[in-house]
Coordinates of C-alpha atoms in Angstrom, one line a residue:
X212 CA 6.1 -18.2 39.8
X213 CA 2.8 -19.0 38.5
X214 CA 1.4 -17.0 35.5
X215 CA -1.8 -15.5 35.6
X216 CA -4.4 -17.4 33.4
X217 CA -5.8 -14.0 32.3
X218 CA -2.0 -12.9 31.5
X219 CA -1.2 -15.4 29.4
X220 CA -4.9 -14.8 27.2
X221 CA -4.0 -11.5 26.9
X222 CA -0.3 -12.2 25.6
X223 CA -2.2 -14.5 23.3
X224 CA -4.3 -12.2 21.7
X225 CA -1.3 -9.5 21.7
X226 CA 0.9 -12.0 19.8
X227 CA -1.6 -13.1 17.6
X228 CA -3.1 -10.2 16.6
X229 CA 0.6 -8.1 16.5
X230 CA -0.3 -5.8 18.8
X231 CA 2.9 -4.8 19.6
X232 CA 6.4 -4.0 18.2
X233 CA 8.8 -6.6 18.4
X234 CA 11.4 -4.7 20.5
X235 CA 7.8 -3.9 22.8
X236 CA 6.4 -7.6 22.6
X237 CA 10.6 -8.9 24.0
X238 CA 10.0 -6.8 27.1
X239 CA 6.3 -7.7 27.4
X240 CA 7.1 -11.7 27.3
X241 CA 10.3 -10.9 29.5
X242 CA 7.5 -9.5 32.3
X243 CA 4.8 -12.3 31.0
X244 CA 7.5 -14.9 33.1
X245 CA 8.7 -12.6 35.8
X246 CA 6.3 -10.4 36.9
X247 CA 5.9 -8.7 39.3
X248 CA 9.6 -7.4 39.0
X249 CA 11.6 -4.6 38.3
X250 CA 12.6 -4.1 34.6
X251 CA 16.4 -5.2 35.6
X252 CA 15.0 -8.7 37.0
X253 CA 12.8 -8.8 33.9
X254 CA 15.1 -8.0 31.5
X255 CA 17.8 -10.5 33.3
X256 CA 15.3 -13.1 32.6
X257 CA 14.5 -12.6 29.1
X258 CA 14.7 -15.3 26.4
X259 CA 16.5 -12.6 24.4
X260 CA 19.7 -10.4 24.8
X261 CA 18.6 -6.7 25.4
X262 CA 21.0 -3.5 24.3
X263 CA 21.0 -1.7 27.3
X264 CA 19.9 1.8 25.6
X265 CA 16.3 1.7 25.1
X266 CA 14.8 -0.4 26.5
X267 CA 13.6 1.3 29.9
X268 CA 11.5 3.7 27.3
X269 CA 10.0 0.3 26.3
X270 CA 8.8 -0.1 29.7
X271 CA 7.3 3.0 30.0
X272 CA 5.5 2.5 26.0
X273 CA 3.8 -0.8 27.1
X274 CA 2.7 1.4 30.4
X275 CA 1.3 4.4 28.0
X276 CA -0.3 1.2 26.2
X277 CA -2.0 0.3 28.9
X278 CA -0.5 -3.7 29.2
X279 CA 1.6 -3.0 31.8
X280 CA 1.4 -0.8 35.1
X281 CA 3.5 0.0 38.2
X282 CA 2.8 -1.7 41.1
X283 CA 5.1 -0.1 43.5
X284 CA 8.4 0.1 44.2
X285 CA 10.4 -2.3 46.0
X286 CA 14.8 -3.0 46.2
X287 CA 15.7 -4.6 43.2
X288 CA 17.8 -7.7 43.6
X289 CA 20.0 -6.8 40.8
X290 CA 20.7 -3.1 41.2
X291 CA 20.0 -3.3 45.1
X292 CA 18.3 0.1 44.3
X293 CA 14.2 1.0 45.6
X294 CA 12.9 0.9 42.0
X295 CA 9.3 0.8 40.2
X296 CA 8.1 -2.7 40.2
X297 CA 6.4 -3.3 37.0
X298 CA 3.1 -5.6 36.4
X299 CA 1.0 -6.8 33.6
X300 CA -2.7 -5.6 33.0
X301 CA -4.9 -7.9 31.3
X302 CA -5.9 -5.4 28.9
X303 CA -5.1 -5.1 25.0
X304 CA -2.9 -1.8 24.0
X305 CA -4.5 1.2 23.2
X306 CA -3.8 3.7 20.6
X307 CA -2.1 1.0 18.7
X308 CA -2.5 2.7 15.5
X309 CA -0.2 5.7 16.6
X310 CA 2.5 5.3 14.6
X311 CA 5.8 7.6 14.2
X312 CA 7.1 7.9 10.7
X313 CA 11.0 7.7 10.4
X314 CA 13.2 9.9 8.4
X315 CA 13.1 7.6 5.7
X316 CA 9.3 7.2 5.5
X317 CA 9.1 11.1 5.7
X318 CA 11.8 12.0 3.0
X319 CA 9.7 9.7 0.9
X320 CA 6.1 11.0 1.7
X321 CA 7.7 14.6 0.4
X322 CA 9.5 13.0 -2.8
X323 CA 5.7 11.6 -3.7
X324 CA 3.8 14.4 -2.8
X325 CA 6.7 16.9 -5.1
X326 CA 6.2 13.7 -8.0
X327 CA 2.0 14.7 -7.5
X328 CA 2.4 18.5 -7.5
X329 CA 4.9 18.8 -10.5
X330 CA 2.2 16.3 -12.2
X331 CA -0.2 18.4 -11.6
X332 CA 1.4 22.0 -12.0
X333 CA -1.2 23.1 -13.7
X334 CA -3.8 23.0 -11.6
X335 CA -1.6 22.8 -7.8
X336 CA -2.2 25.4 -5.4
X337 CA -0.2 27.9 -3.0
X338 CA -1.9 25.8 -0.3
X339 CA -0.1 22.8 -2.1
X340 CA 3.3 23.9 -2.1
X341 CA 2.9 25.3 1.3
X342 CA 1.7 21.3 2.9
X343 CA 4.8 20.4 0.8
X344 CA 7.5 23.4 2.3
X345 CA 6.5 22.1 6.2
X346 CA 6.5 18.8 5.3
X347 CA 10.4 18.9 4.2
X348 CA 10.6 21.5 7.0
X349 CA 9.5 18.4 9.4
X350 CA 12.4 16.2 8.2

């Protein structure tokens, strides 16, 4: 199958740029060589070896991104199942700066903002201590 010139640009830019996750950018150059397909033909075809939890979320990210979009649906030639049929946009992601702290990142964000506050006692607020409280509240 013959990639589109304005598919492989756009992968380009996305790679170069690191527009994308890694687990996200996998999935994106599994569908870069197989699209149109279903996400079991793409993922059968990757360069990579996929765990099977996770990674149909990944299809519906780069969607929600804006990079990829369903076509359709059509019986998939692994599962034998009518399934969404998955192609590539030749649009940049969107919203790329959202970004989802883990636990780790928000355990630490509380430890530094505590380290500021006790600094500060003096002059910390109720309003302080309160952003602090639903911060650990979050974790």
């Amino acid at each position: 199958m013959k990639i589109r010139q304005t598919s492989i640009d756009c992968y380009n830019k996305i790679k170069q740029e690191g527009l994308l996750s890694k687990r996200r950018l996998e999935v994106y150059e599994a569908l870069l060589s197989t699209a149109p397909c279903t996400s079991s033909e793409a993922i059968r075809n990757a360069k990579t070896t996929f765990g099977v939890f996770g990674v149909s979320s990944r299809f519906t990210e780069l969607r929600d991104l804006g990079v990829i979009y369903e076509k359709g649906e059509k019986k998939c030639s692994i599962t034998g199942r009518n399934v969404i049929e998955w192609d590539l946009t030749d649009r940049l992601p969107v919203n790329v700066k959202k970004t989802i702290k883990t636990k780790k990142q928000k355990i630490n964000d509380a430890l530094n903002l505590l380290r500021v506050l006790y600094k500060n006692k003096d002059t910390s607020t109720n309003e302080d201590w309160t952003k602090v409280a639903n911060l650990i509240k979050s974790i």
